[in-house]
CSV table of C-alpha atoms in Angstrom, one decimal:
chain,number,residue,atom,x,y,z
A,1,MET,CA,-17.7,-77.8,11.1
A,2,LYS,CA,-14.8,-75.4,10.0
A,3,ARG,CA,-12.1,-75.7,12.4
A,4,SER,CA,-9.0,-73.5,11.5
A,5,GLY,CA,-7.1,-74.8,14.5
A,6,SER,CA,-6.4,-75.9,18.2
A,7,ALA,CA,-3.9,-74.4,20.7
A,8,ASP,CA,-2.8,-75.3,24.5
A,9,LEU,CA,-2.9,-71.7,26.1
A,10,PRO,CA,-1.2,-71.7,29.5
A,11,LEU,CA,-3.0,-69.4,31.7
A,12,HIS,CA,-0.9,-66.3,32.6
A,13,TYR,CA,-2.0,-64.0,35.0
A,14,GLY,CA,-0.9,-60.7,35.6
A,15,HIS,CA,-1.4,-57.1,33.3
A,16,VAL,CA,-0.3,-55.3,30.3
A,17,PRO,CA,1.6,-52.4,31.6
A,18,PRO,CA,0.6,-48.7,29.8
A,19,TRP,CA,3.6,-48.4,27.8
A,20,LEU,CA,3.1,-51.7,25.7
A,21,ALA,CA,-0.9,-51.4,26.0
A,22,GLN,CA,-1.0,-47.9,24.3
A,23,ARG,CA,1.2,-49.2,21.1
A,24,MET,CA,-0.7,-52.4,20.9
A,25,ALA,CA,-3.8,-50.3,20.3
A,26,ARG,CA,-1.9,-48.2,17.9
A,27,LEU,CA,-0.3,-50.9,15.7
A,28,GLY,CA,-4.0,-52.9,16.2
A,29,LEU,CA,-5.4,-50.2,14.4
A,30,ALA,CA,-2.8,-49.6,11.5
A,31,ILE,CA,-3.1,-53.5,10.7
A,32,VAL,CA,-7.0,-53.5,10.6
A,33,GLU,CA,-6.9,-50.4,8.4
A,34,SER,CA,-4.4,-51.9,6.1
A,35,ILE,CA,-6.6,-55.1,5.9
A,36,LEU,CA,-9.5,-53.0,5.3
A,37,MET,CA,-7.9,-51.1,2.5
A,38,GLU,CA,-6.5,-54.2,0.6
A,39,TYR,CA,-9.2,-56.7,1.3
A,40,GLY,CA,-12.3,-55.1,2.8
A,41,LYS,CA,-14.4,-55.6,5.9
A,42,ALA,CA,-15.3,-59.0,5.4
A,43,GLU,CA,-11.5,-60.4,5.6
A,44,VAL,CA,-10.9,-58.4,8.8
A,45,ILE,CA,-13.8,-60.4,10.2
A,46,ARG,CA,-12.4,-63.9,8.9
A,47,ARG,CA,-9.2,-63.0,10.0
A,48,LEU,CA,-10.1,-62.7,13.6
A,49,SER,CA,-11.9,-65.8,13.4
A,50,SER,CA,-8.6,-67.8,12.6
A,51,PRO,CA,-7.2,-69.0,15.8
A,52,PHE,CA,-3.7,-69.3,14.0
A,53,TRP,CA,-3.7,-65.9,12.6
A,54,PHE,CA,-5.1,-64.3,16.2
A,55,GLN,CA,-2.4,-65.7,17.8
A,56,SER,CA,0.1,-64.4,15.4
A,57,LEU,CA,-1.2,-60.8,15.7
A,58,GLY,CA,-1.1,-61.0,19.3
A,59,ALA,CA,2.6,-62.0,19.2
A,60,VAL,CA,3.5,-59.3,16.7
A,61,MET,CA,1.9,-57.0,18.8
A,62,GLY,CA,4.5,-57.8,21.9
A,63,MET,CA,2.4,-60.1,24.1
A,64,ASP,CA,3.7,-63.3,25.2
A,65,TRP,CA,3.5,-65.7,22.4
A,66,HIS,CA,1.8,-68.5,24.0
A,67,SER,CA,-0.6,-67.4,26.8
A,68,SER,CA,-3.9,-67.1,27.4
A,69,GLY,CA,-3.2,-63.3,28.0
A,70,ILE,CA,-3.0,-62.7,24.3
A,71,THR,CA,-6.9,-62.8,24.0
A,72,THR,CA,-7.7,-60.5,26.5
A,73,SER,CA,-5.2,-57.8,25.6
A,74,VAL,CA,-5.6,-57.9,21.7
A,75,MET,CA,-9.5,-57.5,21.8
A,76,GLY,CA,-8.8,-54.8,24.7
A,77,ALA,CA,-6.2,-53.3,22.1
A,78,LEU,CA,-8.5,-53.4,19.4
A,79,LYS,CA,-11.8,-52.1,21.0
A,80,LYS,CA,-10.0,-49.5,22.4
A,81,SER,CA,-8.7,-48.1,19.0
A,82,VAL,CA,-11.0,-49.2,16.2
A,83,ASN,CA,-14.5,-48.5,18.1
A,84,PRO,CA,-13.9,-44.4,17.9
A,85,LEU,CA,-13.4,-44.8,14.4
A,86,SER,CA,-16.3,-47.6,13.8
A,87,LYS,CA,-18.2,-45.4,11.7
A,88,GLU,CA,-15.6,-44.6,9.2
A,89,LEU,CA,-14.4,-48.1,9.4
A,90,GLY,CA,-17.5,-50.2,9.3
A,91,ILE,CA,-16.2,-52.2,11.8
A,92,TYR,CA,-17.2,-52.8,15.6
A,93,ILE,CA,-16.1,-54.5,18.6
A,94,CYS,CA,-18.4,-55.3,21.6
A,95,GLY,CA,-18.1,-57.0,24.8
A,96,GLY,CA,-14.8,-58.2,26.4
A,97,LYS,CA,-14.0,-59.6,30.0
A,98,GLY,CA,-16.1,-60.1,33.0
A,99,LYS,CA,-18.5,-57.5,33.4
A,100,PHE,CA,-18.1,-56.0,29.8
A,101,SER,CA,-19.1,-59.1,28.3
A,102,ARG,CA,-22.6,-58.7,29.9
A,103,GLU,CA,-23.0,-55.5,28.0
A,104,THR,CA,-22.5,-57.1,24.4
A,105,PRO,CA,-26.8,-57.1,23.9
A,106,ASN,CA,-26.8,-53.5,24.6
A,107,GLU,CA,-24.0,-52.4,22.3
A,108,LEU,CA,-25.4,-54.5,19.8
A,109,LEU,CA,-28.6,-53.1,19.8
A,110,LYS,CA,-27.0,-49.4,19.8
A,111,ILE,CA,-25.1,-50.5,16.7
A,112,ALA,CA,-28.0,-52.0,15.0
A,113,ASP,CA,-29.8,-48.8,15.7
A,114,GLN,CA,-27.2,-46.8,13.5
A,115,THR,CA,-26.6,-49.2,10.7
A,116,GLY,CA,-29.9,-50.9,10.3
A,117,LEU,CA,-29.0,-54.4,11.1
A,118,ASN,CA,-31.2,-56.8,12.8
A,119,GLY,CA,-30.2,-56.0,16.3
A,120,HIS,CA,-32.3,-58.9,17.7
A,121,GLU,CA,-30.9,-61.4,15.6
A,122,LEU,CA,-27.1,-60.0,16.6
A,123,VAL,CA,-28.3,-60.5,20.1
A,124,ARG,CA,-29.3,-63.8,19.7
A,125,ALA,CA,-26.1,-65.0,17.8
A,126,SER,CA,-24.1,-63.4,20.6
A,127,LYS,CA,-26.1,-65.4,23.2
A,128,LEU,CA,-26.1,-68.6,21.5
A,129,SER,CA,-22.5,-68.5,21.0
A,130,ALA,CA,-21.8,-68.2,24.4
A,131,LYS,CA,-24.6,-70.8,25.2
A,132,VAL,CA,-23.0,-73.4,23.0
A,133,ASP,CA,-19.3,-73.0,24.5
A,134,ASN,CA,-20.3,-73.1,28.0
A,135,THR,CA,-23.2,-75.4,28.1
A,136,ALA,CA,-23.8,-77.4,25.3
A,137,VAL,CA,-20.1,-77.8,24.9
A,138,GLN,CA,-19.1,-79.6,28.4
A,139,ASP,CA,-15.5,-79.6,27.9
A,140,GLY,CA,-14.3,-78.4,31.4
A,141,PHE,CA,-14.0,-74.6,30.6
A,142,GLN,CA,-15.9,-71.9,32.1
A,143,LEU,CA,-16.2,-68.8,29.7
A,144,TYR,CA,-14.9,-65.5,31.2
A,145,LEU,CA,-14.6,-63.7,28.2
A,146,HIS,CA,-17.0,-62.9,25.1
A,147,SER,CA,-16.1,-60.5,22.1
A,148,PHE,CA,-18.6,-60.0,19.3
A,149,ILE,CA,-17.1,-58.1,16.2
A,150,LEU,CA,-19.3,-57.3,13.3
A,151,SER,CA,-19.3,-54.8,10.1
A,152,ASN,CA,-21.9,-52.7,8.9
A,153,GLU,CA,-22.4,-55.1,5.9
A,154,GLY,CA,-23.6,-58.2,8.6
A,155,ASP,CA,-20.6,-60.2,8.8
A,156,TRP,CA,-19.2,-61.0,12.6
A,157,ALA,CA,-17.1,-63.0,14.5
A,158,VAL,CA,-16.8,-64.2,18.0
A,159,VAL,CA,-13.5,-64.6,20.0
A,160,GLN,CA,-14.4,-65.8,23.4
A,161,GLN,CA,-12.2,-67.8,25.8
A,162,GLY,CA,-13.0,-70.0,28.9
A,163,MET,CA,-10.7,-71.5,31.6
A,164,SER,CA,-9.9,-74.5,33.4
A,165,ASP,CA,-8.6,-74.2,37.2
A,166,ALA,CA,-8.1,-78.0,37.1
A,167,SER,CA,-5.4,-78.2,34.3
A,168,SER,CA,-4.4,-74.6,34.7
A,169,THR,CA,-5.1,-73.8,30.7
A,170,ALA,CA,-7.6,-71.7,28.6
A,171,ARG,CA,-9.2,-72.8,25.7
A,172,ARG,CA,-10.3,-70.1,23.2
A,173,TYR,CA,-13.2,-70.6,20.8
A,174,HIS,CA,-13.7,-68.7,17.2
A,175,TRP,CA,-16.8,-68.5,15.4
A,176,HIS,CA,-17.5,-67.2,12.1
A,177,SER,CA,-21.2,-65.9,10.4
A,178,GLU,CA,-20.0,-66.7,6.9
A,179,ASN,CA,-20.1,-70.2,7.3
A,180,LEU,CA,-22.6,-70.6,10.0
A,181,LYS,CA,-25.5,-72.5,9.0
A,182,SER,CA,-26.7,-74.0,12.2
A,183,PHE,CA,-25.8,-72.6,16.1
A,184,ILE,CA,-26.3,-76.3,17.3
A,185,GLU,CA,-24.7,-78.3,14.4
A,186,ALA,CA,-21.1,-78.1,14.2
A,187,PRO,CA,-20.9,-74.2,14.4
A,188,HIS,CA,-17.2,-73.3,15.2
A,189,SER,CA,-14.6,-72.1,12.9
A,190,GLY,CA,-12.0,-73.1,15.4
A,191,ILE,CA,-11.7,-74.4,19.1
A,192,CYS,CA,-8.2,-73.4,20.5
A,193,GLY,CA,-7.4,-75.6,23.6
A,194,ILE,CA,-5.9,-78.7,24.9
A,195,ASN,CA,-7.6,-82.0,23.3
A,196,GLN,CA,-9.8,-83.1,26.4
A,197,GLY,CA,-10.4,-86.4,25.0
A,198,GLN,CA,-14.2,-87.4,25.4
A,199,ILE,CA,-16.3,-84.5,25.8
A,200,LEU,CA,-20.0,-83.7,26.1
A,201,ASN,CA,-20.4,-81.5,22.6
A,202,LEU,CA,-23.8,-81.4,21.9
A,203,THR,CA,-23.3,-79.5,18.8
A,204,ALA,CA,-21.3,-82.1,16.8
A,205,ASN,CA,-22.9,-83.5,13.7
A,206,GLU,CA,-22.8,-86.9,15.0
A,207,ALA,CA,-25.2,-85.8,17.9
A,208,HIS,CA,-28.1,-85.0,15.9
A,209,ILE,CA,-30.2,-87.9,17.2
A,210,THR,CA,-29.3,-87.0,20.6
A,211,ARG,CA,-30.3,-83.5,20.4
A,212,GLN,CA,-33.5,-85.1,18.8
A,213,THR,CA,-34.0,-87.4,21.8
A,214,MET,CA,-33.5,-84.4,24.5
A,215,MET,CA,-36.0,-82.7,22.8
A,216,ASN,CA,-38.5,-85.4,23.4
A,217,ILE,CA,-37.1,-85.2,27.2
A,218,THR,CA,-35.3,-88.2,27.5
A,219,THR,CA,-32.5,-88.6,29.7
A,220,GLU,CA,-30.1,-90.2,27.3
A,221,SER,CA,-27.1,-87.8,26.5
A,222,PRO,CA,-23.9,-89.8,25.0
A,223,GLY,CA,-20.6,-88.2,25.2
A,224,ILE,CA,-19.2,-87.5,21.7
A,225,MET,CA,-15.3,-87.2,20.5
A,226,MET,CA,-14.5,-83.9,19.2
A,227,SER,CA,-12.5,-84.1,16.3
A,228,GLU,CA,-9.9,-81.5,15.2
A,229,ILE,CA,-8.4,-80.8,11.6
A,230,GLN,CA,-5.4,-78.6,12.9
A,231,LYS,CA,-3.8,-78.5,15.9
A,232,LEU,CA,-1.5,-75.7,17.7
A,233,VAL,CA,-0.1,-77.1,20.9
A,234,LEU,CA,1.4,-74.2,22.7
A,235,PRO,CA,4.1,-75.3,25.3
A,236,ASP,CA,4.6,-74.5,28.9
A,237,HIS,CA,7.7,-73.0,28.6
A,238,HIS,CA,8.0,-69.3,28.4
A,239,GLU,CA,11.0,-68.9,26.7
A,240,VAL,CA,10.8,-69.2,22.7
A,241,LYS,CA,12.8,-72.3,21.7
A,242,ALA,CA,14.2,-73.0,17.9
A,243,LYS,CA,11.7,-76.0,17.8
A,244,ASP,CA,8.9,-73.4,18.2
A,245,VAL,CA,9.4,-71.6,15.0
A,246,ASP,CA,10.0,-72.1,11.3
A,247,LEU,CA,14.2,-71.7,11.0
A,248,LYS,CA,13.7,-71.4,7.5
A,249,ARG,CA,11.3,-68.7,7.3
A,250,LEU,CA,12.5,-66.6,10.5
A,251,GLY,CA,16.3,-67.0,9.0
A,252,SER,CA,15.1,-65.4,5.6
A,253,ILE,CA,13.6,-62.4,7.3
A,254,LEU,CA,17.0,-62.1,9.6
A,255,TRP,CA,19.1,-62.2,6.6
A,256,LEU,CA,17.0,-59.6,4.9
A,257,ALA,CA,17.3,-57.4,7.5
A,258,GLN,CA,21.0,-57.6,8.8
A,259,GLU,CA,22.7,-59.4,5.6
A,260,LYS,CA,20.9,-56.7,3.0
A,261,GLN,CA,20.5,-53.2,3.5
A,262,PRO,CA,17.1,-51.2,3.0
A,263,GLY,CA,18.9,-49.2,0.2
A,264,ASP,CA,19.2,-52.1,-2.2
A,265,PHE,CA,15.8,-52.2,-2.9
A,266,GLU,CA,14.5,-49.5,-5.2
A,267,GLU,CA,10.8,-50.2,-4.7
A,268,LEU,CA,11.1,-50.2,-0.7
A,269,LEU,CA,13.0,-46.2,-0.8
A,270,LEU,CA,10.6,-45.5,1.7
A,271,LEU,CA,12.6,-47.4,4.0
A,272,ASP,CA,15.8,-45.6,3.6
A,273,GLY,CA,17.0,-44.5,6.7
A,274,MET,CA,15.3,-46.8,8.6
A,275,GLY,CA,17.9,-49.5,10.5
A,276,PRO,CA,18.2,-52.8,9.9
A,277,ARG,CA,16.2,-53.6,13.0
A,278,THR,CA,13.5,-52.1,12.2
A,279,LEU,CA,13.2,-53.8,8.6
A,280,GLN,CA,13.1,-56.8,10.7
A,281,SER,CA,10.2,-55.7,12.5
A,282,LEU,CA,8.2,-54.5,9.7
A,283,ALA,CA,8.7,-57.7,7.5
A,284,LEU,CA,7.0,-59.7,10.0
A,285,VAL,CA,4.2,-57.1,10.2
A,286,SER,CA,3.7,-57.2,6.6
A,287,GLU,CA,3.1,-60.6,6.7
A,288,VAL,CA,0.6,-60.5,9.4
A,289,ILE,CA,-1.1,-57.9,7.0
A,290,TYR,CA,-0.6,-60.0,3.7
A,291,GLY,CA,0.3,-63.3,4.4
A,292,THR,CA,-1.9,-66.4,3.3
A,293,PRO,CA,-3.2,-68.7,5.9
A,294,SER,CA,-0.3,-71.0,5.9
A,295,ARG,CA,2.1,-68.6,7.0
A,296,PHE,CA,0.7,-68.6,10.7
A,297,SER,CA,1.6,-72.1,11.4
A,298,ASP,CA,4.4,-71.2,13.9
A,299,PRO,CA,2.9,-67.8,15.6
A,300,ALA,CA,6.2,-67.9,18.1
A,301,ARG,CA,8.0,-66.5,14.9
A,302,TYR,CA,6.2,-63.2,15.1
A,303,SER,CA,7.6,-62.7,18.6
A,304,PHE,CA,10.6,-61.6,16.8
A,305,ALA,CA,8.9,-58.3,15.6
A,306,HIS,CA,8.8,-56.7,18.9
A,307,GLY,CA,9.8,-59.2,21.8
A,308,GLY,CA,7.4,-59.9,24.7
A,309,LYS,CA,6.7,-57.8,27.8
A,310,ASP,CA,8.2,-60.6,30.0
A,311,GLY,CA,11.4,-60.3,28.2
A,312,HIS,CA,10.8,-63.5,25.9
A,313,PRO,CA,12.0,-64.1,23.2
A,314,PHE,CA,13.7,-60.9,24.3
A,315,PRO,CA,12.9,-57.4,25.8
A,316,VAL,CA,10.2,-55.2,23.7
A,317,PRO,CA,12.2,-52.9,21.6
A,318,VAL,CA,10.1,-49.8,22.4
A,319,ASN,CA,12.0,-47.5,19.7
A,320,VAL,CA,11.6,-50.0,17.0
A,321,PHE,CA,8.0,-50.6,18.0
A,322,ASP,CA,7.3,-46.7,17.5
A,323,GLU,CA,9.1,-47.0,14.5
A,324,THR,CA,7.2,-49.4,12.9
A,325,ILE,CA,3.9,-48.0,13.9
A,326,ASN,CA,5.1,-44.9,12.3
A,327,VAL,CA,5.8,-46.1,8.9
A,328,LEU,CA,2.8,-48.2,9.0
A,329,GLN,CA,0.2,-45.2,9.7
A,330,LYS,CA,2.2,-42.8,7.0
A,331,ALA,CA,1.2,-45.6,4.9
A,332,VAL,CA,-2.1,-46.1,5.6
A,333,GLU,CA,-2.7,-42.4,5.8
A,334,LYS,CA,-1.1,-41.7,2.4
A,335,ALA,CA,-3.5,-44.4,0.8
A,336,LYS,CA,-6.5,-42.9,2.1
A,337,ILE,CA,-5.8,-40.1,-0.1
A,338,GLY,CA,-4.9,-41.9,-3.2
A,339,ASN,CA,-1.0,-42.5,-2.9
A,340,SER,CA,-0.6,-46.1,-2.1
A,341,ASP,CA,3.2,-46.3,-3.0
A,342,LYS,CA,4.1,-46.6,0.9
A,343,GLN,CA,1.6,-49.3,1.1
A,344,GLN,CA,2.7,-51.2,-1.7
A,345,ALA,CA,6.1,-51.2,-0.5
A,346,ILE,CA,5.2,-52.7,2.6
A,347,LYS,CA,3.6,-55.6,0.5
A,348,SER,CA,6.4,-55.4,-1.4
A,349,LEU,CA,8.6,-56.3,1.6
A,350,HIS,CA,6.5,-59.5,2.4
A,351,GLN,CA,7.0,-60.9,-0.9
A,352,ILE,CA,10.7,-60.1,-1.1
A,353,ALA,CA,11.2,-62.2,2.2
A,354,ARG,CA,9.1,-64.8,0.7
A,355,ASN,CA,11.2,-65.1,-2.2
A,356,ALA,CA,14.0,-65.2,-0.3
A,357,GLU,CA,13.0,-68.5,1.3
A,358,LYS,CA,12.6,-70.6,-1.7
A,359,ASP,CA,16.4,-71.4,-2.0
A,360,PHE,CA,17.3,-70.4,1.4
A,361,ILE,CA,19.1,-72.9,4.1
A,362,PRO,CA,18.8,-71.8,7.5
A,363,ASN,CA,22.2,-71.7,9.3
A,364,LEU,CA,21.6,-69.7,11.8
A,365,ASN,CA,22.5,-70.3,15.6
A,366,PHE,CA,18.8,-69.7,17.2
A,367,GLU,CA,20.1,-69.2,20.8
A,368,LYS,CA,23.0,-66.4,19.6
A,369,VAL,CA,20.3,-64.6,17.9
A,370,ILE,CA,18.1,-64.2,20.9
A,371,GLU,CA,21.3,-63.6,22.9
A,372,GLN,CA,22.4,-61.0,20.6
A,373,GLU,CA,18.7,-59.2,20.8
A,374,LYS,CA,19.0,-59.3,24.5
A,375,ALA,CA,22.6,-57.8,24.5
A,376,GLU,CA,21.7,-55.2,22.3
A,377,SER,CA,18.1,-54.7,23.7
A,378,TRP,CA,19.1,-51.3,25.4
A,379,LYS,CA,20.1,-49.8,22.3
A,380,HIS,CA,16.4,-50.3,21.0
A,381,GLY,CA,14.8,-48.7,24.3
A,382,GLY,CA,14.2,-52.3,25.3
A,383,ARG,CA,11.6,-52.3,28.3
A,384,THR,CA,9.9,-55.4,30.0
A,385,ILE,CA,7.5,-55.1,32.9
A,386,PHE,CA,10.3,-55.4,35.1
A,387,GLY,CA,11.8,-52.1,33.6
A,388,LYS,CA,14.0,-50.6,31.1
A,389,GLU,CA,17.1,-52.4,30.0
A,390,GLN,CA,20.2,-50.6,30.9
A,391,ALA,CA,23.7,-50.0,29.2
A,392,PRO,CA,26.4,-52.2,30.2
A,393,THR,CA,28.7,-50.8,32.1
A,394,ASP,CA,32.6,-50.8,30.9
A,395,GLN,CA,34.1,-50.4,34.1
A,396,LEU,CA,34.0,-52.0,37.4
A,397,SER,CA,33.7,-50.2,40.4
A,398,LEU,CA,36.2,-51.2,43.2
A,399,PHE,CA,33.5,-49.5,46.1
């Protein structure tokens, strides 16, 4: 089993407001297109099969950095923005939450007719992945979301999530066709959730004899301990704390944005005229596009790009969000017609930030950084599900 990580995902109820959902869809599409042009379709599928990268993507898109809601909102935003361009991009997203998950087989058969892929095999993969995680792996989580992502070249990934009312947590399961040799022998690319201790996992390699015995219609079904290579434990607390992020990495991003001015970088001329706050967001978005897997060990750090809809670590800076989307979209459009200068500049931004980390000694006051972001939120069009941030009043009324 290639397990790319596990995470505790506290259950979050609520909704994504339209003003954020629209921006998530636009930014998600721009990120997907950037990855497509730089690395190709197989890499988009691989990224989505990585639990750590997926969580980082959700955080940079303005969602609550640690909650189960990231799964639903990110897949919903990507399906809304990617599918209208599927013929051009070669990427398709099927399924979703609740009743939409049951439409997956019909959606896959339609895509197969358009692309020449084997629709019945795709439907079988969809159904088996759901059956395995809901039945063969009995860890106390009931599936309620199933998303199937595929390319017109046949690569696919599954992102599905279950919930446990008993523990008020969610578990997200990731599948990737590239490494899948069997649906019943260690098939997952990653499982996100609290370690439940001993569970019944009939897909583990150690359960080979058990599967054979069950096929012979015996009643023995021993419990198998599921081992996990990496573990990302997302805490119950909603606010972002210093212990949740790599301060050296975050500090270098803040230094890049606030101490050095965009005009200092000759190779980043396209960023001239853009404020330091947008540069901070763009640097984190650049890392989501161009960063290596090891860069996503602390997804909370990416919430410093566009905050969170509930105000943690700070309100969503809508104006900055829009500027980031516009810069990225312009880079994508120019790259499509052969002018990749802007795209290369955004890629360079990630590299500059990485270089700055080498000898960087973090001395930032973490709480003060968040306090300042909140205090200046109104300047950047700050907004949460509770409303828009208001400028402070300089005078007190006596009445």
